[in-house]
Structures are given as structure tokens and as C-alpha cells.
CSV table of C-alpha atoms in Angstrom, one decimal:
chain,number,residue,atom,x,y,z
A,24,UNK,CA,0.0,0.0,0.0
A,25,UNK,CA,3.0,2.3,0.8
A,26,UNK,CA,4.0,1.8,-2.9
A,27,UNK,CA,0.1,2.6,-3.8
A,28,UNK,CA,0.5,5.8,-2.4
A,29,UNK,CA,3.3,6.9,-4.9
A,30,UNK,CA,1.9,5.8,-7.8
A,31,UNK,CA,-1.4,7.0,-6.9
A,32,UNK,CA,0.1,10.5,-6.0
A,33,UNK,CA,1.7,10.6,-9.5
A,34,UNK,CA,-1.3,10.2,-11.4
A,35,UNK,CA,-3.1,12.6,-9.7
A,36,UNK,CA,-0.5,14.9,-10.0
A,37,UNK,CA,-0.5,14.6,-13.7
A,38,UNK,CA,-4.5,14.7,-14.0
A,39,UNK,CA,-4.1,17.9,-14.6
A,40,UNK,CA,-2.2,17.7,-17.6
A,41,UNK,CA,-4.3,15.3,-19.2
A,42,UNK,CA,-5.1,16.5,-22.9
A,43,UNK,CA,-3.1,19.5,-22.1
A,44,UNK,CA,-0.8,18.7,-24.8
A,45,UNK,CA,2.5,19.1,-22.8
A,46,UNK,CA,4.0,15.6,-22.0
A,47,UNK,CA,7.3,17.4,-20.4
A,48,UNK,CA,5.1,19.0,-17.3
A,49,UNK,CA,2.9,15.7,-17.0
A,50,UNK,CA,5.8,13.7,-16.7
A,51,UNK,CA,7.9,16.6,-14.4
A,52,UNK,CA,4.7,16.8,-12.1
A,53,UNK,CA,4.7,12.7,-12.1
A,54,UNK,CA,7.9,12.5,-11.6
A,55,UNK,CA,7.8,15.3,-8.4
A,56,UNK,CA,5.0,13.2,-6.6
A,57,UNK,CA,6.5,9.6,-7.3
A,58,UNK,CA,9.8,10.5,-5.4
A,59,UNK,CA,8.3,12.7,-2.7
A,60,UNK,CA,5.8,9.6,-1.6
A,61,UNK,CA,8.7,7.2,-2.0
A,62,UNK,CA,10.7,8.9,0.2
A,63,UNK,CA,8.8,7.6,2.9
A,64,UNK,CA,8.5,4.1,2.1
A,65,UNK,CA,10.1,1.5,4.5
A,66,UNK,CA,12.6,-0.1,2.3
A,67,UNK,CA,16.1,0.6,0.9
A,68,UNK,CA,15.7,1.0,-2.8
A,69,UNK,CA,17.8,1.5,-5.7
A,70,UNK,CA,16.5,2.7,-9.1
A,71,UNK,CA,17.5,0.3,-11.8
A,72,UNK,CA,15.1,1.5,-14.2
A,73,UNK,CA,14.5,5.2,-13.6
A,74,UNK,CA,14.0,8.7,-15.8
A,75,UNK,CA,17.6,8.0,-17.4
A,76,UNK,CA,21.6,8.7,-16.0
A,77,UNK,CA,22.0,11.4,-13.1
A,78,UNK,CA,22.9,13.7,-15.8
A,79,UNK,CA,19.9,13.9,-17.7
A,80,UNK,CA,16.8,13.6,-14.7
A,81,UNK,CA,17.1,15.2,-11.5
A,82,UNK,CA,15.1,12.3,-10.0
A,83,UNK,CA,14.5,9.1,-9.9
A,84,UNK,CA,17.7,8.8,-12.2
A,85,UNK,CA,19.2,4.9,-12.8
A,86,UNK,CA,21.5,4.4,-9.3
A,87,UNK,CA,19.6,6.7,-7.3
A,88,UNK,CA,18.4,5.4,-3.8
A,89,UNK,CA,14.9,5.9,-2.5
A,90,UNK,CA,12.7,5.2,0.4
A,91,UNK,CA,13.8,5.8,4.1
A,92,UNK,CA,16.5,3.8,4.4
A,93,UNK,CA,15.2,1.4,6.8
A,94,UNK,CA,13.7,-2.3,5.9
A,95,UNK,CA,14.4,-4.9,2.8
A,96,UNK,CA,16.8,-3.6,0.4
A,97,UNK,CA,15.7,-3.8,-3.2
A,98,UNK,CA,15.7,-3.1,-6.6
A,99,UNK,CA,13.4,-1.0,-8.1
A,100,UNK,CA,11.7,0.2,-11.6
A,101,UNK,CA,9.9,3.1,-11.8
A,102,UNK,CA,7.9,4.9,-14.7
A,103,UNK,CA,5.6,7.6,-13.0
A,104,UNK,CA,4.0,8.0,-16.8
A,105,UNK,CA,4.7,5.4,-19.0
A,106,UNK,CA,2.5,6.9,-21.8
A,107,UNK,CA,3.9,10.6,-21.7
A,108,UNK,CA,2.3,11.4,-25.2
A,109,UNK,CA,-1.0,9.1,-24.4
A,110,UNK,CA,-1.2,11.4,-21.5
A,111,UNK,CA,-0.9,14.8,-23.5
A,112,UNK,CA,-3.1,13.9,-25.6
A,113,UNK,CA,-5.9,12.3,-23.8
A,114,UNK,CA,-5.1,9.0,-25.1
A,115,UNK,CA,-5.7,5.9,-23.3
A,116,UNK,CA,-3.9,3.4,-21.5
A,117,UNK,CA,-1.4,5.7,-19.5
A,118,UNK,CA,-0.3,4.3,-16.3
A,119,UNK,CA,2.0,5.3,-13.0
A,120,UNK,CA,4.3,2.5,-12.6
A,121,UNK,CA,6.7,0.9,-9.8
A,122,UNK,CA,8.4,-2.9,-9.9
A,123,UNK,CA,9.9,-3.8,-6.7
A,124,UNK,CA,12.1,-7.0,-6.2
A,125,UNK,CA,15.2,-8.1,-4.5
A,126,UNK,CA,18.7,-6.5,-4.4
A,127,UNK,CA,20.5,-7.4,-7.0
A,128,UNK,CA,17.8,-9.7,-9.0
A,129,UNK,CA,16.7,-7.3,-11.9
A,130,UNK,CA,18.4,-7.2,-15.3
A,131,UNK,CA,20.0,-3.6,-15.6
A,132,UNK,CA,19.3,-3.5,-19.5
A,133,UNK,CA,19.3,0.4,-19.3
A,134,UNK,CA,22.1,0.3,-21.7
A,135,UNK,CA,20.5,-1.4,-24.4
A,136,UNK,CA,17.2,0.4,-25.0
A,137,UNK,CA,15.0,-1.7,-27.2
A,138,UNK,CA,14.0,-5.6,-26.9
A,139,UNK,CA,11.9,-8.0,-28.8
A,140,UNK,CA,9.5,-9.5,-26.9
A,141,UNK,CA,7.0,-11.3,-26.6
A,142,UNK,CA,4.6,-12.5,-23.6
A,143,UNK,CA,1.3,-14.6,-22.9
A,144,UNK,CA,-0.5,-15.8,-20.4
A,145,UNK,CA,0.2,-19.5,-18.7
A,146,UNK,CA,-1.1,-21.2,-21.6
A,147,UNK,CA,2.1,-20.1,-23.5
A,148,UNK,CA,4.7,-22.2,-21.5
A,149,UNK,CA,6.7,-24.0,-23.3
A,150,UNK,CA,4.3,-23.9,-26.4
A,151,UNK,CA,6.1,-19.8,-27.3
A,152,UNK,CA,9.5,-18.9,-28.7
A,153,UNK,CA,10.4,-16.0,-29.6
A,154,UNK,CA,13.0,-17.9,-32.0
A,155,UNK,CA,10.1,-18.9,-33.8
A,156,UNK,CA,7.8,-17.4,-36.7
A,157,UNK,CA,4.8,-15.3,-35.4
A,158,UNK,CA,2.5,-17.7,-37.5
A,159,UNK,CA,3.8,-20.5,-35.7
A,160,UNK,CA,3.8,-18.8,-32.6
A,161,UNK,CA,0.1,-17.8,-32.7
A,162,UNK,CA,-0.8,-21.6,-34.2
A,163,UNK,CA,0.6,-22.9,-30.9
A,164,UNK,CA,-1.0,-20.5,-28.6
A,165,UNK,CA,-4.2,-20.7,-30.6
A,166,UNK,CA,-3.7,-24.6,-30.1
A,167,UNK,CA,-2.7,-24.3,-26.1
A,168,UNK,CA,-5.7,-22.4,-26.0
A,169,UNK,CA,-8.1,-23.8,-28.0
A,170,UNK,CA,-9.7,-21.1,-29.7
A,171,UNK,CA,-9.6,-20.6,-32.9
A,172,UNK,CA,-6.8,-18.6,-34.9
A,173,UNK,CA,-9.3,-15.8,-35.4
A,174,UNK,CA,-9.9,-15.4,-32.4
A,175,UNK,CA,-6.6,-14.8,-31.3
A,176,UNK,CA,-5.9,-10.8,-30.3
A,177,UNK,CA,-2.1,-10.0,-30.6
A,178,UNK,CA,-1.1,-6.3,-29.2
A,179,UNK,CA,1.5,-4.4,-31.0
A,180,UNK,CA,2.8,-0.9,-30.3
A,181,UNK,CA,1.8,1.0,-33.7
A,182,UNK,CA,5.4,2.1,-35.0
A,183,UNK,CA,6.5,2.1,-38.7
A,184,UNK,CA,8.8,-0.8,-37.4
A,185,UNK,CA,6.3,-3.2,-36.8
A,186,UNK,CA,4.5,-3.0,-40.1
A,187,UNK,CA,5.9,-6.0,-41.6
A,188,UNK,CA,5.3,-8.0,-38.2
A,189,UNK,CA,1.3,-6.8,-38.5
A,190,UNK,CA,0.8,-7.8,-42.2
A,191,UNK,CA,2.3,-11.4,-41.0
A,192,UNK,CA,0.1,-11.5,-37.9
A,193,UNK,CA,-3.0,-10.7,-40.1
A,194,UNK,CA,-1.6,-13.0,-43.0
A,195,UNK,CA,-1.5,-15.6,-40.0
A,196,UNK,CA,-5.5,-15.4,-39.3
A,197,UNK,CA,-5.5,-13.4,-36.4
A,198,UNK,CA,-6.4,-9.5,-35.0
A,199,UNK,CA,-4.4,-7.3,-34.1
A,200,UNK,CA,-4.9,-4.5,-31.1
A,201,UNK,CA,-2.6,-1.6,-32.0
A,202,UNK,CA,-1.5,0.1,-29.6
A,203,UNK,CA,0.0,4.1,-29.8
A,204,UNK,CA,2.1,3.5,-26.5
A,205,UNK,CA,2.5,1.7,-23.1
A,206,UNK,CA,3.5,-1.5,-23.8
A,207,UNK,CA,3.5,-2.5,-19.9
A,208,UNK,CA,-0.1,-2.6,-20.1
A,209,UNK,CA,-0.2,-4.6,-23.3
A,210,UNK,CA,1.9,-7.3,-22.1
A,211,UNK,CA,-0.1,-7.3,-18.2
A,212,UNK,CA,-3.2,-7.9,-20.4
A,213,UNK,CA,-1.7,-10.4,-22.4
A,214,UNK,CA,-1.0,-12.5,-19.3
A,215,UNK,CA,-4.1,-11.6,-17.8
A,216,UNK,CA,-6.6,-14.5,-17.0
A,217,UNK,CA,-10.0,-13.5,-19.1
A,218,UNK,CA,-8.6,-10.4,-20.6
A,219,UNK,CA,-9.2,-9.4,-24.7
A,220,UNK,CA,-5.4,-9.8,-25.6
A,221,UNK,CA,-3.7,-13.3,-26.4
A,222,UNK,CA,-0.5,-12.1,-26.8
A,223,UNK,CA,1.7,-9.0,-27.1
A,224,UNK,CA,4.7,-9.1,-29.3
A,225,UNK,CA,7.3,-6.5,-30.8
A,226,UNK,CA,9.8,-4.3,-30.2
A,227,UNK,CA,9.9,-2.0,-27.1
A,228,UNK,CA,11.8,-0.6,-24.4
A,229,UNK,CA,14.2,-3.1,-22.7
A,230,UNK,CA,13.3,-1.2,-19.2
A,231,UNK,CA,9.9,-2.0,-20.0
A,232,UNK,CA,10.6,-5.4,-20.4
A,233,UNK,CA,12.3,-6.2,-17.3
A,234,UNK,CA,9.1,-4.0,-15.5
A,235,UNK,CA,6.9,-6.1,-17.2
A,236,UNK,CA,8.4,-9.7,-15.7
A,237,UNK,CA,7.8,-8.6,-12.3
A,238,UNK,CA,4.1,-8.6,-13.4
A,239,UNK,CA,4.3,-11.5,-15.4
A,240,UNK,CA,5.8,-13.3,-12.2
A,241,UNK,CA,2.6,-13.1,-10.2
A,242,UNK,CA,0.8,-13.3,-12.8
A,243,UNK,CA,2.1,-16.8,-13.9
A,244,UNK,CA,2.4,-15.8,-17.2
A,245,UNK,CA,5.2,-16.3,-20.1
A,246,UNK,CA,7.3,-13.7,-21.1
A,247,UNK,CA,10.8,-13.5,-23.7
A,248,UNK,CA,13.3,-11.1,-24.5
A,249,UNK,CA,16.0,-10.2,-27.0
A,250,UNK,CA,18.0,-7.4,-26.7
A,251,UNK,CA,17.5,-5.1,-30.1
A,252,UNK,CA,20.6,-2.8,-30.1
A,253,UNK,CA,20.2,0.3,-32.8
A,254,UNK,CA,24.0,0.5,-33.8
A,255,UNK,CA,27.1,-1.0,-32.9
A,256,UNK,CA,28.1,1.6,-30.3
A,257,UNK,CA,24.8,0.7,-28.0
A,258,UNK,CA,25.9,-3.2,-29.3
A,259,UNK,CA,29.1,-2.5,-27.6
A,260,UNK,CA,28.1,-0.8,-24.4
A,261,UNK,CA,26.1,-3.4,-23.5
A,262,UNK,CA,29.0,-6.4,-24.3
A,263,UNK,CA,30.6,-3.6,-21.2
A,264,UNK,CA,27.7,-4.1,-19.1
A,265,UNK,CA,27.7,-7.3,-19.2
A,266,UNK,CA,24.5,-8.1,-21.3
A,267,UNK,CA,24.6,-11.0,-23.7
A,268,UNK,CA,23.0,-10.7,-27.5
A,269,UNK,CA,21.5,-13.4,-29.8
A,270,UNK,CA,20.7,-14.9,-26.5
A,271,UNK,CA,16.5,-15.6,-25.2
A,272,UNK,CA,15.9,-13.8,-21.9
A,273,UNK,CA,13.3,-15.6,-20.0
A,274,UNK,CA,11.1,-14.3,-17.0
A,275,UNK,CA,13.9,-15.7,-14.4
A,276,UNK,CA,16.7,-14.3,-16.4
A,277,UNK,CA,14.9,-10.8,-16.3
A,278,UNK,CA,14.0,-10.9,-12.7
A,279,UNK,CA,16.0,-13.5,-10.5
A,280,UNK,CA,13.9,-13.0,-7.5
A,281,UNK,CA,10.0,-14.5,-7.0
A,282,UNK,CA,9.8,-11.7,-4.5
A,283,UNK,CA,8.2,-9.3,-6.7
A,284,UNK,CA,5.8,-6.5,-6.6
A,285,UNK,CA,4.2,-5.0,-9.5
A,286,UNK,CA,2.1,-1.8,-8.7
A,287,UNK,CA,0.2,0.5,-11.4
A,288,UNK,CA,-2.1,3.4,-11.3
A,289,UNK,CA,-4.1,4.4,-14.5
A,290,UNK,CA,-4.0,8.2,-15.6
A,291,UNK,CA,-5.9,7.4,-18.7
A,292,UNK,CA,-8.5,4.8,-19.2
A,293,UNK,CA,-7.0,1.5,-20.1
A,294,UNK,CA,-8.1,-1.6,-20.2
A,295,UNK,CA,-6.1,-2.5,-16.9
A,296,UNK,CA,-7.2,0.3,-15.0
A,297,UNK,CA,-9.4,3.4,-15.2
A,298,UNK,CA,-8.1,6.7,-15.6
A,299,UNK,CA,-7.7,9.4,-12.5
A,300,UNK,CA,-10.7,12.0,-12.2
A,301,UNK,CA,-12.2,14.5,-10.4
A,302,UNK,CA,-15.8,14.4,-9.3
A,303,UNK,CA,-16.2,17.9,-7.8
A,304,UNK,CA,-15.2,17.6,-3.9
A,305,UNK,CA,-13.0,14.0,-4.8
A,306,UNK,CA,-10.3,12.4,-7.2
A,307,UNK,CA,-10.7,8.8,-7.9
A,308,UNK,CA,-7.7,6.4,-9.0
A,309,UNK,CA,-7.5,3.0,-9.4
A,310,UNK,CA,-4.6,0.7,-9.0
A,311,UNK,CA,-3.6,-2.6,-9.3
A,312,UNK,CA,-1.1,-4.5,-7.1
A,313,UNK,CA,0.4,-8.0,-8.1
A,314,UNK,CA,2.5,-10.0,-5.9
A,315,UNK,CA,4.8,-12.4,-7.5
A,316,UNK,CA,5.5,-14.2,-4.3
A,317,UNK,CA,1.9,-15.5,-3.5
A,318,UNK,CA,0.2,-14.9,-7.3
A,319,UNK,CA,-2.0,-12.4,-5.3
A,320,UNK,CA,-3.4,-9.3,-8.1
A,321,UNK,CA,-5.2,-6.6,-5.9
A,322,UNK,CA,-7.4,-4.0,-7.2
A,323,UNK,CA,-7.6,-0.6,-5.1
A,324,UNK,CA,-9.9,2.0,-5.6
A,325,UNK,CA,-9.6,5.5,-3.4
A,326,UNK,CA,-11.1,8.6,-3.2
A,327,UNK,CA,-9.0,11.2,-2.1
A,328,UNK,CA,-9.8,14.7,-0.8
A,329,UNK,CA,-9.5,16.9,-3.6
A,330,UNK,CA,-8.5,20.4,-1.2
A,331,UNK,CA,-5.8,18.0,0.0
A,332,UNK,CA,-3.9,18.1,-3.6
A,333,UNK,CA,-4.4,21.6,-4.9
């Protein structure tokens, strides 16, 4: 709950921004909120996913401890908009992130920043790989599933990149859900029990990905990873930090720890969560908690006194 609070103090601090057409002051007055409320949490953190290096964000920058010093220490992720430009322009599906596991277990993969990946729900276990061809892929979790290829919803971020990835996915009998950002929430879905989505495949951020197997871990869910370096420089800065290419990254590789906590807030409607709003005298959020030790997903609702935020 302590975790709630930040995330939920993030999105409410960028509510205001919502449709404003500014993603820069969403994300600064996110950002603000997020590390004020973290402060106070019982746990020694370290950022391993955060805004970027100490000389580009003022907070919540990759090394950067938080919380109060005192209780487990751990590694954290944090996004407090993942969905800057969803949020700006009143798009849905923007969340207010945080991933907590164990010192030491997350893959730092800040160096690298795209992946391939690709992630289901339980039914994908040892039926997926990424290695494979998406027609296979979605034969096998069509299969594992049995519903029929039609029926099978695959989520892509919309990006000129994928384009050739969607004509095979639609070429293979299946829909597509396109989605203009916030992969997080795409691959969540994908792993959630009953939800629309199947699967969600593609290339992303690797920071993403590593947030995203903290979910998957409660979640039981199947998720795979491939680092995607750009050029040879970002090839060879990651060969420094120790990351390994042409090589499958699965959920355990990402995250070594079962001790995990996923926790999310919407700003926007998604299909995960509903947006923050104000009804006159109140602000509503809704969050979501998962716990990968215990497979426990929690859904909190609060309204909070609106005088208190202005």
C-alpha cells in the first residue's frame, strides 16, 4: 500500500495535464510526486530502471536510492507516466508504474534500450518462442488455448517498425490490437486470465521489459526477450555491461527474484485500470497490485480529498 500511495500520488499529479498537450510538465509533475511519496517508504531502494543517468533527470535517475532507508533492500523500476504522449493527448492506457524485487535480482538493461519481446498468459509455457515465426507462434497459442486462430488478439505498439510484423500476424488469421504506446499494459493484459489480448509481441523498451516480468511473475504468465541494439556503439556498451545478445531472456533471467511486486495506477482509461478523475469535492484512481510471491493481483480503488492536492 505504501507503494500505492506513490503511484497513486503521481497520477493525480499529472490529471491535470491530461489533454493538455504538454508531456514534459505531466511527466515533471509525475515524476515530483512519485519520489516525494517514495521517500517515505520503509525499504532501501535503488532505481535500476529510472528517468535516465543522473545527468539527464534530477530524480528518480538509474542508481539513485529511495525510500527511508530502513527495511528490505531492493531493486526498483519506476515509470511515474509510462504513456507521456497518451497522456498529453488524452489518449488511453497511461499508467503510473513501480516494480519492486530483490537487491540485485533485476536485469539492468538500461544500456540497451530496445528488446523484442514477446509474452502470454500460462497457456504459453513451453508452447512460445520467440526464436520462432509469429504464425507459428500464434498456431501454438491458438492450439494451447483452444480457440480458434481468429480469435486470437495480438497487441503491437503501432510504429512504422512493426509494419511487416502486422501484415504477418494478419496474413496468419489473427487480429491485431494496436496500440500508440504503453507496452507495460499490453503485455499485463496479455497474461491476464479473461482479458481481450492473447499475446503481445514487438519491439519496445528493454526497461519496460524487465518491469513487465515482475508482473508476469505473479501473474504466472510467459514472457521472452531479445536485446535489439540500434548501432554497434549501443551493441558494444552493453557487451561492457555485461549483457549477452543473440541470447533468449526468459522471465527468471529478467528478474532472479519471485519476491516481486508489480504496482500501477491508471492516468488514462486502459483496459487495466481506469483513468484518475475528479468528481467535484474527490479524485478517484484505481490501482492494481500484483505479488509475485503469493500470485495475489489486488485491485484498489480510493477517493481522495481533492483540497488535500491543490
Amino acid at each position: 500500500m505504501e507503494l500505492v500511495r506513490a503511484t497513486e500520488a503521481a497520477a493525480i499529479r499529472a490529471q491535470p495535464f491530461i489533454g493538455r498537450g504538454d508531456k514534459l510538465a505531466a511527466d515533471g509533475a509525475a515524476v515530483d510526486a512519485m519520489r516525494k511519496f517514495l521517500g517515505t517508504v520503509n525499504f532501501d531502494g535503488v532505481v535500476v530502471i529510472g528517468e535516465g543517468e543522473k545527468d539527464k533527470a534530477p530524480m528518480l535517475f538509474n542508481g539513485e536510492h529511495v525510500g527511508n532507508g530502513n527495511g528490505p533492500a531492493a531493486d526498483i523500476a519506476v515509470d511515474p507516466i509510462d504513456g507521456t504522449s497518451l497522456t498529453a493527448a488524452g489518449r488511453q492506457n497511461a499508467l503510473s508504474m513501480i516494480a519492486v524485487a530483490d537487491r540485485g535480482s533485476m536485469l539492468d538493461a538500461s544500456s540497451v534500450f530496445y528488446m523484442d519481446k514477446i509474452v502470454t498468459g500460462a497457456e504459453g509455457i513451453g508452447v512460445i518462442d520467440i526464436r520462432q515465426p509469429i504464425d507459428v507462434n500464434i498456431a501454438a497459442l491458438a492450439k494451447a488455448k483452444d480457440k480458434p486462430i481468429g480469435e486470437i488478439v495480438v497487441a503491437v505498439l503501432d510504429r512504422p517498425r512493426h509494419v511487416g510484423l502486422i501484415e504477418e500476424i494478419h496474413a496468419a488469421g489473427a487480429k491485431t490490437r494496436l496500440m500508440l504506446d504503453g507496452d507495460v499494459a499490453g503485455g499485463i493484459n496479455a497474461a491476464m486470465y479473461g482479458s481481450r489480448i492473447d499475446m503481445c509481441v514487438g519491439t519496445g523498451g528493454s526497461p519496460e521489459g524487465v518491469a513487465t516480468a515482475c508482473a508476469i511473475k505473479a501473474l504466472g504468465g510467459f514472457i521472452q526477450g531479445r536485446l535489439h541494439p540500434k548501432t554497434d556503439e549501443e551493441r558494444q556498451k552493453g557487451l561492457d555491461a555485461g549483457l549477452i545478445f543473440d541470447h533468449v531472456y526468459e522471465a527468471s533471467d529478467l528478474v532472479r527474484s519471485d519476491n516481486t511486486y508489480f504496482v500501477a495506477t491508471g492516468v488514462t482509461d486502459g483496459e487495466l485500470v481506469s483513468g484518475v478523475r475528479r468528481l467535484g469535492p474527490i479524485i478517484r484512481t484505481e490501482s492494481i497490485v500484483l505479488r509475485g510471491r503469493s500470485g495475489t493481483i489486488r485491485r484498489v480503488a480510493a477517493d481522495h480529498v481533492a483540497e488535500l492536492w491543490a
